[in-house]
Short mmCIF file of C-alpha atoms and ligand atoms in Angstrom, two decimals:
data_model
loop_
_atom_site.label_atom_id
_atom_site.label_comp_id
_atom_site.label_asym_id
_atom_site.label_seq_id
_atom_site.Cartn_x
_atom_site.Cartn_y
_atom_site.Cartn_z
CA MET Z 1 -3.80 7.59 19.70
CA LYS Z 2 -5.35 10.45 17.76
CA VAL Z 3 -5.03 10.39 13.98
CA SER Z 4 -3.21 13.74 14.13
CA GLU Z 5 -0.66 12.22 16.53
CA ALA Z 6 -0.15 9.21 14.30
CA ILE Z 7 0.45 11.54 11.34
CA ALA Z 8 2.88 13.74 13.27
CA GLU Z 9 4.79 10.83 14.80
CA ARG Z 10 5.01 8.55 11.75
CA ARG Z 11 8.51 8.34 10.37
CA ALA Z 12 10.24 6.11 7.84
CA VAL Z 13 12.05 3.83 10.26
CA LYS Z 14 15.07 1.96 8.92
CA HIS Z 15 15.98 -0.26 11.87
CA PHE Z 16 13.55 -2.75 13.32
CA ASP Z 17 13.82 -5.34 16.08
CA ALA Z 18 14.40 -8.47 14.01
CA HIS Z 19 13.19 -10.70 16.85
CA HIS Z 20 9.76 -9.17 17.30
CA GLN Z 21 6.94 -11.19 15.81
CA MET Z 22 3.60 -9.70 14.88
CA SER Z 23 0.81 -12.01 16.02
CA ASP Z 24 -1.65 -13.38 13.48
CA ASP Z 25 -4.44 -11.52 15.29
CA GLU Z 26 -2.58 -8.22 14.98
CA PHE Z 27 -1.87 -8.90 11.32
CA LYS Z 28 -5.48 -9.75 10.57
CA HIS Z 29 -6.77 -6.72 12.47
CA MET Z 30 -4.39 -4.49 10.52
CA MET Z 31 -5.28 -5.93 7.13
CA GLN Z 32 -9.03 -5.90 7.73
CA LEU Z 33 -8.81 -2.18 8.46
CA ALA Z 34 -6.49 -1.60 5.50
CA MET Z 35 -9.18 -3.17 3.33
CA GLN Z 36 -11.50 -0.31 4.34
CA SER Z 37 -9.28 2.06 2.34
CA PRO Z 38 -11.22 3.76 -0.43
CA THR Z 39 -10.85 2.81 -4.09
CA SER Z 40 -12.40 4.35 -7.16
CA PHE Z 41 -15.67 2.62 -8.10
CA ASN Z 42 -14.98 0.44 -5.05
CA ILE Z 43 -12.85 -1.83 -7.25
CA GLN Z 44 -10.65 -2.79 -4.26
CA ASN Z 45 -7.75 -3.31 -6.62
CA TRP Z 46 -5.04 -3.54 -3.93
CA ARG Z 47 -3.40 -6.91 -3.31
CA PHE Z 48 -1.19 -7.22 -0.26
CA VAL Z 49 1.50 -9.85 -0.50
CA ARG Z 50 2.79 -10.70 2.98
CA VAL Z 51 6.27 -12.16 2.63
CA VAL Z 52 6.97 -14.53 5.52
CA ASP Z 53 9.36 -16.99 3.89
CA SER Z 54 12.87 -16.08 5.03
CA ALA Z 55 14.53 -17.22 1.79
CA LYS Z 56 12.20 -14.94 -0.17
CA ARG Z 57 12.95 -12.09 2.22
CA GLU Z 58 16.67 -12.59 1.65
CA LYS Z 59 16.20 -12.53 -2.13
CA ILE Z 60 14.17 -9.34 -1.88
CA LYS Z 61 16.73 -7.76 0.42
CA ALA Z 62 19.51 -8.53 -2.07
CA ALA Z 63 17.38 -6.83 -4.74
CA ALA Z 64 16.79 -3.83 -2.45
CA TRP Z 65 20.30 -2.51 -1.88
CA ASP Z 66 20.54 -4.83 1.14
CA GLN Z 67 18.21 -2.60 3.14
CA ALA Z 68 17.87 -4.19 6.59
CA GLN Z 69 14.15 -3.36 6.93
CA VAL Z 70 13.34 -6.12 4.44
CA THR Z 71 14.48 -8.94 6.68
CA ASP Z 72 14.06 -7.25 10.09
CA ALA Z 73 10.44 -6.10 9.73
CA SER Z 74 7.74 -8.00 11.65
CA ALA Z 75 5.56 -7.74 8.56
CA LEU Z 76 6.78 -7.19 5.01
CA LEU Z 77 4.11 -6.31 2.51
CA ILE Z 78 4.53 -5.94 -1.21
CA ILE Z 79 1.56 -3.76 -1.97
CA CYS Z 80 0.41 -4.57 -5.48
CA ALA Z 81 -2.67 -3.87 -7.51
CA ASP Z 82 -4.75 -5.85 -9.96
CA VAL Z 83 -4.67 -3.41 -12.86
CA LYS Z 84 -7.69 -5.17 -14.41
CA ALA Z 85 -9.82 -5.38 -11.24
CA TRP Z 86 -12.31 -2.99 -12.85
CA ASP Z 87 -13.08 -5.69 -15.45
CA LYS Z 88 -13.34 -8.70 -13.14
CA ASP Z 89 -16.99 -9.22 -12.23
CA PRO Z 90 -17.52 -5.68 -10.88
CA ALA Z 91 -21.01 -6.61 -9.56
CA ARG Z 92 -19.29 -8.22 -6.56
CA TYR Z 93 -18.03 -4.79 -5.50
CA TRP Z 94 -21.62 -3.67 -4.97
CA LYS Z 95 -23.27 -6.79 -3.59
CA ASN Z 96 -24.53 -4.95 -0.47
CA ALA Z 97 -25.61 -1.77 -2.24
CA PRO Z 98 -29.19 -0.97 -3.28
CA GLN Z 99 -29.82 -2.60 -6.67
CA GLU Z 100 -30.21 0.74 -8.46
CA THR Z 101 -26.86 2.01 -7.14
CA ALA Z 102 -25.16 -1.30 -7.93
CA GLU Z 103 -26.42 -1.33 -11.52
CA LEU Z 104 -25.45 2.28 -12.09
CA MET Z 105 -21.94 1.87 -10.71
CA VAL Z 106 -21.30 -1.35 -12.59
CA SER Z 107 -22.55 0.17 -15.85
CA MET Z 108 -20.17 3.13 -15.42
CA THR Z 109 -17.04 1.19 -14.44
CA GLY Z 110 -16.25 -0.55 -17.74
CA PRO Z 111 -16.60 2.49 -20.02
CA PHE Z 112 -14.53 4.59 -17.59
CA TYR Z 113 -11.47 2.31 -17.71
CA GLU Z 114 -11.83 0.45 -21.05
CA GLY Z 115 -8.93 1.18 -23.39
CA ARG Z 116 -7.40 3.73 -21.04
CA GLU Z 117 -4.31 1.82 -19.89
CA TRP Z 118 -2.75 4.91 -18.34
CA LEU Z 119 -5.81 5.43 -16.18
CA GLN Z 120 -5.90 1.78 -15.11
CA ARG Z 121 -2.26 2.09 -14.03
CA ASP Z 122 -2.90 5.43 -12.28
CA GLU Z 123 -5.79 3.84 -10.43
CA ALA Z 124 -3.55 1.02 -9.28
CA MET Z 125 -1.00 3.46 -7.86
CA ARG Z 126 -3.68 5.67 -6.26
CA SER Z 127 -5.18 2.72 -4.44
CA VAL Z 128 -1.81 1.39 -3.31
CA GLY Z 129 -0.79 4.82 -1.98
CA ILE Z 130 -3.98 5.31 0.00
CA ALA Z 131 -3.84 1.81 1.47
CA ALA Z 132 -0.17 2.24 2.36
CA GLN Z 133 -0.87 5.45 4.27
CA THR Z 134 -3.78 3.77 6.07
CA LEU Z 135 -1.41 0.99 7.11
CA MET Z 136 1.36 3.34 8.21
CA LEU Z 137 -0.97 5.33 10.48
CA LEU Z 138 -2.59 2.19 11.81
CA ALA Z 139 0.82 0.70 12.54
CA LYS Z 140 1.57 3.72 14.75
CA GLU Z 141 -1.63 3.20 16.70
CA MET Z 142 -0.73 -0.47 17.15
CA GLY Z 143 2.71 0.38 18.59
CA TYR Z 144 4.60 -0.32 15.38
CA ASP Z 145 6.58 1.75 12.94
CA SER Z 146 6.94 1.43 9.21
CA CYS Z 147 9.03 2.19 6.18
CA PRO Z 148 7.49 2.66 2.73
CA MET Z 149 9.97 1.43 0.13
CA ILE Z 150 10.49 1.67 -3.60
CA GLY Z 151 14.24 1.13 -3.55
CA PHE Z 152 14.24 -2.34 -5.04
CA ASP Z 153 14.44 -4.12 -8.38
CA GLN Z 154 10.83 -4.53 -9.46
CA GLU Z 155 11.61 -7.35 -11.89
CA VAL Z 156 13.30 -9.48 -9.25
CA VAL Z 157 10.58 -8.88 -6.66
CA SER Z 158 7.87 -9.61 -9.26
CA GLU Z 159 9.54 -12.94 -9.89
CA VAL Z 160 9.89 -13.76 -6.17
CA ILE Z 161 6.18 -13.17 -5.53
CA ASN Z 162 5.07 -14.61 -8.88
CA LEU Z 163 3.28 -11.40 -9.79
CA PRO Z 164 0.49 -12.04 -12.32
CA LYS Z 165 0.92 -10.29 -15.70
CA ASP Z 166 -2.08 -8.00 -15.16
CA HIS Z 167 -0.90 -6.83 -11.74
CA ALA Z 168 1.59 -4.11 -10.80
CA ILE Z 169 3.75 -3.48 -7.76
CA GLY Z 170 3.09 -0.13 -6.08
CA MET Z 171 5.50 -0.23 -3.18
CA MET Z 172 6.87 -2.35 -0.41
CA LEU Z 173 5.95 -1.62 3.20
CA ALA Z 174 8.05 -2.82 6.11
CA ILE Z 175 6.31 -2.75 9.49
CA GLY Z 176 8.07 -3.50 12.75
CA LYS Z 177 9.20 -2.41 16.19
CA GLU Z 178 11.61 0.50 16.02
CA ALA Z 179 15.11 -0.50 17.11
CA LYS Z 180 16.81 2.78 16.26
CA ALA Z 181 15.17 6.17 15.83
CA PRO Z 182 15.51 7.79 12.40
CA HIS Z 183 17.40 11.03 11.86
CA PRO Z 184 15.40 14.24 12.30
CA ARG Z 185 13.03 14.92 9.40
CA GLY Z 186 14.81 15.88 6.19
CA GLY Z 187 13.19 19.29 5.91
CA SER Z 188 9.95 20.73 4.63
CA ILE Z 189 9.40 22.80 1.49
CA ASP Z 190 7.68 26.17 1.94
CA PHE Z 191 3.96 25.99 2.70
CA ASP Z 192 3.16 28.21 -0.32
CA GLU Z 193 5.07 25.97 -2.70
CA ALA Z 194 2.94 23.02 -1.67
CA VAL Z 195 -0.42 24.66 -1.05
CA ILE Z 196 -1.91 26.64 -3.92
CA THR Z 197 -5.10 28.66 -3.80
CA ASP Z 198 -7.35 28.49 -6.86
CA ASN Z 199 -4.67 28.06 -9.53
CA PHE Z 200 -0.91 27.93 -10.13
C1 FMN Y 301 7.04 5.68 -2.10
C2 FMN Y 301 8.16 5.78 -1.11
C3 FMN Y 301 9.29 5.01 -1.29
C4 FMN Y 301 10.33 5.05 -0.37
N1 FMN Y 301 11.38 4.20 -0.52
C5 FMN Y 301 12.29 4.10 0.49
C6 FMN Y 301 13.28 3.10 0.46
O1 FMN Y 301 13.38 2.28 -0.45
N2 FMN Y 301 14.14 3.05 1.49
C7 FMN Y 301 14.07 3.90 2.54
O2 FMN Y 301 14.89 3.78 3.47
N3 FMN Y 301 13.14 4.87 2.60
C8 FMN Y 301 12.23 4.98 1.61
N4 FMN Y 301 11.24 5.92 1.68
C9 FMN Y 301 11.18 6.80 2.83
C10 FMN Y 301 11.41 8.28 2.49
O3 FMN Y 301 12.75 8.52 2.25
C11 FMN Y 301 10.86 9.09 3.66
O4 FMN Y 301 9.47 8.84 3.78
C12 FMN Y 301 11.09 10.58 3.47
O5 FMN Y 301 12.45 10.88 3.51
C13 FMN Y 301 10.38 11.39 4.55
O6 FMN Y 301 10.79 10.95 5.84
P1 FMN Y 301 9.73 10.49 6.93
O7 FMN Y 301 8.86 9.46 6.28
O8 FMN Y 301 10.52 9.92 8.07
O9 FMN Y 301 8.95 11.69 7.32
C14 FMN Y 301 10.22 5.92 0.75
C15 FMN Y 301 9.08 6.71 0.91
C16 FMN Y 301 8.06 6.62 0.01
C17 FMN Y 301 6.82 7.43 0.26
#
C-alpha cells in the first residue's frame, strides 16, 4: 500500500472485531517501526503502554464513556511520554553517531529543555502525535484500522497503568480489524483557512 493510500483511507474506526487477535510478531513489527518516528534531539520520549489485561481494559473503558474500541481493539496502546527523557543519560541517544555529533547534541539538549516545563510538555505531545500517526498509517498497511482517542479520564487511566510522576499521557490508540465502517468523513474546512502562504 502506498503511503498516500494509507493517508486517504485511514479513518477513526469505532467498531472492531473483538475476536481478532494481533500476533506477537505483528505487534513487534509495528512497534519497531513506530520507534523509528522522529523526536527532537532524538530523545525518543514516547512510551507505549500495551494494555492486554482484560480487567484493566474494562476499567479504562468505564473511564472512557464506555467506548467499545477500548475492549474490542486487537491492540490498545496508551501512548505516553517521559517528560524528562531529555535529562536521562542523553548520551545513549547518540551511541551510534560520530563522537563529535554525539557530544554536540548532548551538550545542547540540557540547556534547551532545562527549566522550560512548557517546552518539555510540548515535546512530549509532539512526539506522541508523530508516533501515533506513524502507527495509524502502518496499521492500514498491515490490514488493520485504528482510532485515536482522548475521550477518557486521564487520572483514572494514569492510575490503571501506574503512570510515573514525570510521564504524561498523550493519547490512547485502539488498533483492530474493522467490524463496521465509520460514517462518511465529517467535512473539511476550506483549503485557504488551513493553508497560509507567508503569513496570516
Ligand atoms: C487526538 C484525538 C482524539 C480523539 N479522540 C476520540 C475519541 O475519544 N473517541 C472517538 O471515537 N474518536 C476520537 N477521535 C477521532 C476523531 O473524532 C476523528 O479522527 C475525526 O472526527 C476525523 O475523522 P477521521 O479520523 O475518520 O478522518 C480522536 C481523534 C484525535 C486525533
